[in-house]
C-alpha positions as protocol buffer text, in pm:
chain_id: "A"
residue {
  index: 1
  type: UNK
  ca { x: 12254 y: 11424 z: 16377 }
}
residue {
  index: 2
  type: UNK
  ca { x: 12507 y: 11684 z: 16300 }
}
residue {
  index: 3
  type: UNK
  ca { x: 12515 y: 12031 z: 16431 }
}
residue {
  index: 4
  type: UNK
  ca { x: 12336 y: 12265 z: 16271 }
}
residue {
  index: 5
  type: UNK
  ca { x: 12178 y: 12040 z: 16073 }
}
residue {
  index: 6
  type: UNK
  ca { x: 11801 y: 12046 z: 15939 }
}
residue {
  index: 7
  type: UNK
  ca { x: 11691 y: 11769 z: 16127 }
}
residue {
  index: 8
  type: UNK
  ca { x: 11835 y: 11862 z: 16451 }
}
residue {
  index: 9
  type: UNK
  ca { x: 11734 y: 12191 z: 16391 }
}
residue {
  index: 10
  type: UNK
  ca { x: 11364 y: 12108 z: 16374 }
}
residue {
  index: 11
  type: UNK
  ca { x: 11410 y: 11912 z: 16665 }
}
residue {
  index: 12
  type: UNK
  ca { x: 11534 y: 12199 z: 16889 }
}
residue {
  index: 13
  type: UNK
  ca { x: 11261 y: 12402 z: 16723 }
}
residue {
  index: 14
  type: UNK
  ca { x: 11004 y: 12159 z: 16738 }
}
residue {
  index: 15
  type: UNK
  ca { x: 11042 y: 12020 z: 17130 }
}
residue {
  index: 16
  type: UNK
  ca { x: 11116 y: 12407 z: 17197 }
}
residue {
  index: 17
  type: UNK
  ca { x: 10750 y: 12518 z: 17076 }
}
residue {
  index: 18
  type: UNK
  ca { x: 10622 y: 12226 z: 17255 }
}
residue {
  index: 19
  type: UNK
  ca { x: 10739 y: 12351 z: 17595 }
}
residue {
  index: 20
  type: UNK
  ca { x: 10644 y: 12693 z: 17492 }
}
residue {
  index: 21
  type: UNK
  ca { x: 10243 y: 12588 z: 17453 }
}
residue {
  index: 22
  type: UNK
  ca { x: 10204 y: 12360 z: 17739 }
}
residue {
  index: 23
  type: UNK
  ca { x: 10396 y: 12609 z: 17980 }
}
residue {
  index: 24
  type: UNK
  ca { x: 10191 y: 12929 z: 17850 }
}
residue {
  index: 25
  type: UNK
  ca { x: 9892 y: 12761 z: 17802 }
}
residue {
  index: 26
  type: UNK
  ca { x: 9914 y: 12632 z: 18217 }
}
residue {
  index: 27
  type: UNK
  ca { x: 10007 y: 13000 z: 18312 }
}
residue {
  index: 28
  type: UNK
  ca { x: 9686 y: 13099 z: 18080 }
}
residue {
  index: 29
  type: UNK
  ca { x: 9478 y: 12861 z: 18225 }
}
residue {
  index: 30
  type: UNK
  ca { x: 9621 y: 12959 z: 18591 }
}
residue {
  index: 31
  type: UNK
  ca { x: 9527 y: 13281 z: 18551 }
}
residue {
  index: 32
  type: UNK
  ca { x: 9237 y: 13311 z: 18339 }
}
residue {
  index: 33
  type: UNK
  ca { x: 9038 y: 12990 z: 18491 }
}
residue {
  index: 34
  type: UNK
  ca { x: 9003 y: 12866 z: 18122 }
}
residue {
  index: 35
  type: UNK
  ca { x: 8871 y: 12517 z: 18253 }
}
residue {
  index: 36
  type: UNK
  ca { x: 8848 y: 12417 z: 18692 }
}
residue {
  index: 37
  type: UNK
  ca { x: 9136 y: 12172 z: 18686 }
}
residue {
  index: 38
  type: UNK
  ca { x: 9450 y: 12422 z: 18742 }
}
residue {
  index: 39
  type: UNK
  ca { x: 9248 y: 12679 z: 18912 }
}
residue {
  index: 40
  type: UNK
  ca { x: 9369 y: 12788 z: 19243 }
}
residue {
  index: 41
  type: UNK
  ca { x: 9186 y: 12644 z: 19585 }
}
residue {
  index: 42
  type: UNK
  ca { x: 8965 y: 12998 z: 19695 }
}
residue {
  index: 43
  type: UNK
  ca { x: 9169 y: 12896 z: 20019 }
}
residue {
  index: 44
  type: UNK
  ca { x: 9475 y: 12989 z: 19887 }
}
residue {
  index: 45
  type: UNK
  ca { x: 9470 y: 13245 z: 19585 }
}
residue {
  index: 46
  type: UNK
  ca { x: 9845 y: 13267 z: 19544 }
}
residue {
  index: 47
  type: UNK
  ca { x: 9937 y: 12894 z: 19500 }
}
residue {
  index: 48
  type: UNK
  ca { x: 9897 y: 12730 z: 19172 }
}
residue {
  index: 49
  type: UNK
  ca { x: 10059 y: 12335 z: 19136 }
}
residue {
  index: 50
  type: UNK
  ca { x: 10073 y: 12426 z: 18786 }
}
residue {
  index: 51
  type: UNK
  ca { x: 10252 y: 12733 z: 18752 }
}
residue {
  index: 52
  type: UNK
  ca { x: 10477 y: 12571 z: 19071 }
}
residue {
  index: 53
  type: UNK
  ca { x: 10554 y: 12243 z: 18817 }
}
residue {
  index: 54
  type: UNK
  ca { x: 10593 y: 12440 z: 18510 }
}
residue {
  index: 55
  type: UNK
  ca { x: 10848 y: 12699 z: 18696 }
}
residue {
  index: 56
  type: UNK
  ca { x: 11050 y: 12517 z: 18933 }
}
residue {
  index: 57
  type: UNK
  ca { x: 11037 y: 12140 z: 18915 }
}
residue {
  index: 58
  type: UNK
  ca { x: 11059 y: 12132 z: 18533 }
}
residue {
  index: 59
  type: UNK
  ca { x: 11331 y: 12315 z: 18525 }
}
residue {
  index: 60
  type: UNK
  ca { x: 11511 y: 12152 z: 18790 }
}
residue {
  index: 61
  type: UNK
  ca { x: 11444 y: 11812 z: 18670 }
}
residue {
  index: 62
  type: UNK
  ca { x: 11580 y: 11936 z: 18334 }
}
residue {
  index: 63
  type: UNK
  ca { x: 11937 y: 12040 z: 18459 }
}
residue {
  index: 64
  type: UNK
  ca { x: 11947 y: 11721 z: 18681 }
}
residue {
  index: 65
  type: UNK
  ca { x: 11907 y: 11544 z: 18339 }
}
residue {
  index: 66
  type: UNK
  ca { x: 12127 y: 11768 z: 18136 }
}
residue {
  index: 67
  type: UNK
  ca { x: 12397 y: 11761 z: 18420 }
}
residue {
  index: 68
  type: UNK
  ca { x: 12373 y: 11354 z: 18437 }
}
residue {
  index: 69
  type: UNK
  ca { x: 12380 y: 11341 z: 18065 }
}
residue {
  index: 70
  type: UNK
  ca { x: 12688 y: 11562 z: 18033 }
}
residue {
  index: 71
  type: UNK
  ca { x: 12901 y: 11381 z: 18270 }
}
residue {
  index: 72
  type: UNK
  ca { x: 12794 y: 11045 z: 18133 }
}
residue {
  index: 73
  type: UNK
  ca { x: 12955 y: 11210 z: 17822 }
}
residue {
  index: 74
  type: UNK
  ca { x: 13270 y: 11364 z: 17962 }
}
residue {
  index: 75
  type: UNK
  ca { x: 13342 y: 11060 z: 18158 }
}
residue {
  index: 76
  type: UNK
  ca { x: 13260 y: 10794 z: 17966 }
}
residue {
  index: 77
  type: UNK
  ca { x: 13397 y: 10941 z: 17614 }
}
residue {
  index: 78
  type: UNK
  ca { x: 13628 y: 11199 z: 17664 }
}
residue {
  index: 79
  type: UNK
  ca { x: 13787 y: 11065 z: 17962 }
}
residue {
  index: 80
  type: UNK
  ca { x: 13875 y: 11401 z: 18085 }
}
residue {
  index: 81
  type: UNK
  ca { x: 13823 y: 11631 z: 18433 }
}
residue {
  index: 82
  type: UNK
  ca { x: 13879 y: 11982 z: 18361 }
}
residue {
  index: 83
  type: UNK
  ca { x: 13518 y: 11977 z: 18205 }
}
residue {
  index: 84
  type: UNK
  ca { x: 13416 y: 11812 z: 18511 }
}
residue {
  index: 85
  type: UNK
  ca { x: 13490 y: 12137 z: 18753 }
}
residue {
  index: 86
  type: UNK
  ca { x: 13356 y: 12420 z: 18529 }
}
residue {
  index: 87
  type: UNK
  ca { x: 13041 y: 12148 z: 18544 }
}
residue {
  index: 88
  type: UNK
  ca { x: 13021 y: 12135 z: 18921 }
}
residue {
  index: 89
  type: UNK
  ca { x: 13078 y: 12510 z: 18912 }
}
residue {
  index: 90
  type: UNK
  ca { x: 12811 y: 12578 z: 18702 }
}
residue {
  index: 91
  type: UNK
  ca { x: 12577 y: 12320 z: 18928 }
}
residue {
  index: 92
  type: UNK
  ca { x: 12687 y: 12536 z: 19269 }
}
residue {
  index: 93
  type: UNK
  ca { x: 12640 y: 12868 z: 19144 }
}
residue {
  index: 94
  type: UNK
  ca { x: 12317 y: 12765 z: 19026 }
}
residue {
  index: 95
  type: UNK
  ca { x: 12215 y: 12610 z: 19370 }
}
residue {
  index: 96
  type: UNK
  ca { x: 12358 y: 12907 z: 19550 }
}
residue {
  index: 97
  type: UNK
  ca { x: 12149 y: 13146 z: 19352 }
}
residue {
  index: 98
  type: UNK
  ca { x: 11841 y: 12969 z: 19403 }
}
residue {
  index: 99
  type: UNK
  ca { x: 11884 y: 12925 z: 19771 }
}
residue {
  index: 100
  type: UNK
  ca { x: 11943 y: 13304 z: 19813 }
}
residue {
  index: 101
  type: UNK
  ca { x: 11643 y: 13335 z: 19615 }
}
residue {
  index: 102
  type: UNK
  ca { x: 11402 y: 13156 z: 19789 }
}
residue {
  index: 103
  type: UNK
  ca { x: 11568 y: 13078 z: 20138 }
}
residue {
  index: 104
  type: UNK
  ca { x: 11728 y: 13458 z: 20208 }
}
residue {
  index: 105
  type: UNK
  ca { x: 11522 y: 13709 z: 19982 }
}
residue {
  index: 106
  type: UNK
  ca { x: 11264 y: 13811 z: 20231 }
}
residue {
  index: 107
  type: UNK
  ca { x: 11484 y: 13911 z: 20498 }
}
residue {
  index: 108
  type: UNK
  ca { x: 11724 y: 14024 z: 20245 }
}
residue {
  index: 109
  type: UNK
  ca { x: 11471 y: 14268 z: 20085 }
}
residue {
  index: 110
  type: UNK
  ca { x: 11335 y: 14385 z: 20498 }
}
residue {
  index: 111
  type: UNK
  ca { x: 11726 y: 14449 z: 20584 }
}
residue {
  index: 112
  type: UNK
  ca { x: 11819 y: 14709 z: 20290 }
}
residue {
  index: 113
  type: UNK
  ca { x: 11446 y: 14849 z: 20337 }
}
residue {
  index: 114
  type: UNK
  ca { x: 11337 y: 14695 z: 19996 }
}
residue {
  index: 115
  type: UNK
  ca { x: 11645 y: 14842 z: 19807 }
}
residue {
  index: 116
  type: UNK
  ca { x: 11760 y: 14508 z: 19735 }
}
residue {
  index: 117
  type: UNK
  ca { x: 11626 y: 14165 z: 19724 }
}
residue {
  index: 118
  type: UNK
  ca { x: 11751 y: 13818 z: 19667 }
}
residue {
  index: 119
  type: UNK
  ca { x: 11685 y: 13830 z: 19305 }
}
residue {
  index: 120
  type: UNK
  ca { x: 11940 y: 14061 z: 19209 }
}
residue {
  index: 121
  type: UNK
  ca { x: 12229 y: 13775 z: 19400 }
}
residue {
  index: 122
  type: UNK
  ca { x: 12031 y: 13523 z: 19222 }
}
residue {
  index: 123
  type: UNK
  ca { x: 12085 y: 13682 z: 18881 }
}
residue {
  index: 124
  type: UNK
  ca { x: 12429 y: 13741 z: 18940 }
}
residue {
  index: 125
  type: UNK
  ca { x: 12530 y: 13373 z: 19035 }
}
residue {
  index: 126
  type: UNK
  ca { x: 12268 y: 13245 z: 18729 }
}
residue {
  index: 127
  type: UNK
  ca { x: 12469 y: 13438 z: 18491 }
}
residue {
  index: 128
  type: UNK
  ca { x: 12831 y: 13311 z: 18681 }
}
residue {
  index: 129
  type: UNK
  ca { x: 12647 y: 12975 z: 18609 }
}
residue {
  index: 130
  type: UNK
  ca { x: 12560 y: 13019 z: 18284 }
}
residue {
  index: 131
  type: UNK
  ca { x: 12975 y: 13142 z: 18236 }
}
residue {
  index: 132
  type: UNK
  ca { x: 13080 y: 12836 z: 18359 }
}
residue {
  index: 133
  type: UNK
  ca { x: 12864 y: 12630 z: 18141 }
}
residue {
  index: 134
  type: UNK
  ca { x: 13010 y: 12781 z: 17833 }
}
residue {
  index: 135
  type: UNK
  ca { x: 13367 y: 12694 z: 17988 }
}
residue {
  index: 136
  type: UNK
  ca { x: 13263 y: 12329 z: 18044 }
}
residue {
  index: 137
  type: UNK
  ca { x: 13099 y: 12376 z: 17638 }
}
residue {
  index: 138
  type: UNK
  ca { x: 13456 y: 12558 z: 17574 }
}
residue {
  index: 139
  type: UNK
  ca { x: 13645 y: 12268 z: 17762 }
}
residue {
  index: 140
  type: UNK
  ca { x: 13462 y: 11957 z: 17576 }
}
residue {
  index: 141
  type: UNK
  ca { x: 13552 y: 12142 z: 17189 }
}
residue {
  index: 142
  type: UNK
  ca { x: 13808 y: 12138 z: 16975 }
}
residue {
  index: 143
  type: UNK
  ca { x: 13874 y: 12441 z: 16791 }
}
residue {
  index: 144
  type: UNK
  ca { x: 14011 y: 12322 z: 16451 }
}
residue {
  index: 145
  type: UNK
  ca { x: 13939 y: 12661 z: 16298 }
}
residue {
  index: 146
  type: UNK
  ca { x: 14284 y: 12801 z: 16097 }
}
residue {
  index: 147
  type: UNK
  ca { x: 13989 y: 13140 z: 15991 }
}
residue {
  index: 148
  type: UNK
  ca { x: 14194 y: 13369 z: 16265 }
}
residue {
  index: 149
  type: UNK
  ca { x: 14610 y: 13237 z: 16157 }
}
residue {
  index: 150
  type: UNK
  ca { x: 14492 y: 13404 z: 15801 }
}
residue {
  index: 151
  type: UNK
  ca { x: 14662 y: 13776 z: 15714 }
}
residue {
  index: 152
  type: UNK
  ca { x: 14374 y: 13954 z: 15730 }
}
residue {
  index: 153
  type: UNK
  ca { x: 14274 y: 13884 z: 16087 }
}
residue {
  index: 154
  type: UNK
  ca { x: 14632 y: 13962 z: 16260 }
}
residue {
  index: 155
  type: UNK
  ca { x: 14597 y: 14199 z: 16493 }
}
């Protein structure tokens, strides 16, 4: 499949809307009690195994298989390491935010008297994460473009 192609167009489209129904209709059921089996224990209001899969382990196990999957590439095909370190970048900055998030927020958010909390460091390093994922993308391309040498784009 080509880039930008119809078919793997759909196919973005189509396993996109896929996650989209399964995911909303789990925080639906969650929350509504639309049928017993995701409904949360009286015992425990505030923890849901389906709203806990949906927003942290799928997600995880998705950029363990993206990141495996991406280095099979780089190593395997393009035989190159500079993609390699934005990659492992991108992995740690991830991580870091994460653990801030869930391992420091609390007495993060106590310390500044709720002025600040862990999810303002964990949006920061998910969006340095996200930057270094478009330098590995940025690393693993070839720009073949001549659109910018033209006259009318000299700046």
């Amino acid at each position: 499949m080509a880039d930008g192609s119809l078919k793997s167009m759909l196919t973005i489209i189509g396993t996109s809307l896929i996650i989209l129904i399964s995911m909303g209709y789990i925080a639906a059921d969650t929350a509504l009690g639309i049928s017993d089996g995701l409904k949360p224990k009286p015992s425990d209001p505030l923890y849901s195994p389906g709203v806990f899969t949906i927003y942290l382990v799928f997600p995880l196990v998705a950029i363990v298989i993206f990141g495996l999957l991406q280095m099979t590439i780089v190593i395997k095909f393009l035989s190159a390491r500079l993609p390699m370190v934005w990659l492992l970048c991108a992995f740690i900055c991830f991580a870091a935010g994460q653990a801030i998030m869930f391992g420091a927020s609390k007495k993060m958010c106590e310390s500044t008297n709720r002025r600040i909390d862990g999810a303002f460091f964990a949006t920061l390093l998910d969006t340095a994460a996200m930057s270094c994922v478009y330098g590995f993308w940025s690393a693993i391309t070839v720009d073949d473009s001549n659109v910018y040498e033209e006259e009318e784009y000299k700046f």
